[in-house]
Amino acid sequence: MAGGVGSRFWPQSRQACPKQFIDIMGVGKSLLQLTYERFLKIAPEKNIYIVTNNEYKDLILEHLPNIDTANILCEPSRNNTAPCIAYAAFKMMKLDPSARMVVAPSDHFILNEQQFVRDIKESLEVVAQRDILLTLGITPTRPDTGYGYINYEYTPGSKICKVLRFTEKPVHETAVAFLEEGNYVWNAGIFIWNVSTILQAFKTYAKDVYDIFNEGLPYYNTPEEQQFINTHYGNSPKISIDYAIMEKADNVSTMPVDFGWSDLGTWASLYHVLEKKDNNNVISEGEHQLMETADCIIRLPKDKMAVIRGLSDYIVVDTENVLLIYPKSLEQEIKKIAEQLKDNQQHAYL
């Protein structure tokens, strides 16, 4: 999935070039490129599909020049994750009704890729034998309030555990209690299932989504597919896969894993995974003179110098036409700022 705008990473992530197309790790490759290369260790190129917004098709081809254009699924509107997964599932089913499917965001960070590959391959073997909707649950390392949590029923002798409930981003005290209880994992938004299983779930729990994409069966994998999608996709409800399916279905399981994961959803999550310099500051590019400044993440253009004194636990991001100086503790507000700019028609800054 590569169609989001990454508004919590504003102003680095912009409408014209969201974070999945940015070398945000400073390794010379975008997050999309890193994710694609990771999945090449699991599946051949012909079996990897990118679901994105129409406006990013050229960016996809720029970042993945070897990908077949038939493997780029273009959405005409942003309707959240349930419609894009339904679209991909129907397309896969038309190709192979017995297919197994991995759904993953394009902009996550994985520290231990070898373990990730092992876990994905193991999960694919599991769903080949069981009619379940499987989600990878990340073993939490801290009471993070920026992630959703999955409460599971521990099953002795098995890595596959029945999901009891999902909890959206909790307050700090609740997150601490979850970690103390022990049978909670972070919701990574990485799903593994049989195509037939997820389509049955859509038919049962989100029939309005199912009916729209079921009408396209004659057109998937034909020259008429995009016209059908352009005409009907926007009619699907804007709903996440969690709300549409995962929180309703009775055959949802999780596999607790630990491969050094971050969804890189916020500046603080990026701060956690990058190398810290003097006084625990994370600094990329540009020149700097820092005095009495600690625990900050600072991103500058290559040709700019920043002189900073007396900042603690701040985000400092300088782009061509926006300067952001914001407390890390309030980073969840950054998405709202981007939304306000949109409401105010200030699109030059988005």
Coordinates of N, CA and C in Angstrom, one line a residue, residues 1-5 18 20-21 32 49-53 56 60 75 78 84 104-107:
M1 N 0.9 -1.2 0.0 CA 0.0 0.0 0.0 C 0.9 1.2 0.0
A2 N 0.7 2.1 -1.0 CA 1.7 3.2 -1.2 C 0.9 4.5 -1.7
G3 N -0.3 4.7 -1.2 CA -1.1 5.8 -1.6 C -1.3 6.9 -0.7
G4 N -0.8 6.8 0.6 CA -1.0 7.8 1.6 C -0.2 9.0 1.4
V5 N -0.5 10.1 2.1 CA 0.2 11.4 2.0 C 1.1 11.6 3.2
P18 N 5.0 12.1 -1.0 CA 4.8 11.6 0.4 C 6.0 10.8 0.9
Q20 N 6.7 7.8 1.6 CA 7.2 6.5 1.0 C 8.1 6.7 -0.2
F21 N 8.2 8.0 -0.7 CA 9.1 8.3 -1.8 C 10.3 9.1 -1.4
L32 N 9.8 3.1 0.0 CA 9.2 2.2 -1.0 C 10.2 1.3 -1.6
Y49 N 2.5 -6.4 -6.0 CA 1.7 -5.3 -6.6 C 1.7 -4.1 -5.7
I50 N 1.7 -3.0 -6.3 CA 1.7 -1.7 -5.5 C 0.3 -1.0 -5.7
V51 N -0.4 -0.8 -4.6 CA -1.6 0.0 -4.7 C -1.3 1.4 -4.3
T52 N -1.7 2.3 -5.2 CA -1.3 3.7 -4.9 C -2.4 4.6 -5.5
N53 N -2.2 5.9 -5.3 CA -3.1 6.9 -5.9 C -2.7 7.2 -7.3
Y56 N 0.4 9.2 -8.2 CA 1.8 8.7 -7.9 C 2.3 7.6 -8.8
I60 N 6.0 6.0 -8.8 CA 6.2 4.6 -8.6 C 7.2 4.1 -9.6
E75 N -5.6 4.0 -7.6 CA -6.9 4.4 -7.0 C -7.2 5.8 -7.5
R78 N -8.7 8.6 -2.3 CA -8.2 8.0 -1.1 C -9.4 7.6 -0.2
C84 N -8.9 -0.4 -0.8 CA -7.7 -0.8 -1.6 C -7.4 -2.2 -1.5
A104 N 1.0 -5.2 3.1 CA 1.9 -4.4 3.9 C 2.0 -3.0 3.5
P105 N 2.2 -2.1 4.4 CA 2.4 -0.7 4.1 C 3.8 -0.6 3.4
S106 N 4.0 0.5 2.6 CA 5.2 0.7 1.9 C 6.2 1.5 2.6
D107 N 5.9 2.0 3.8 CA 6.7 3.0 4.4 C 7.1 2.6 5.9

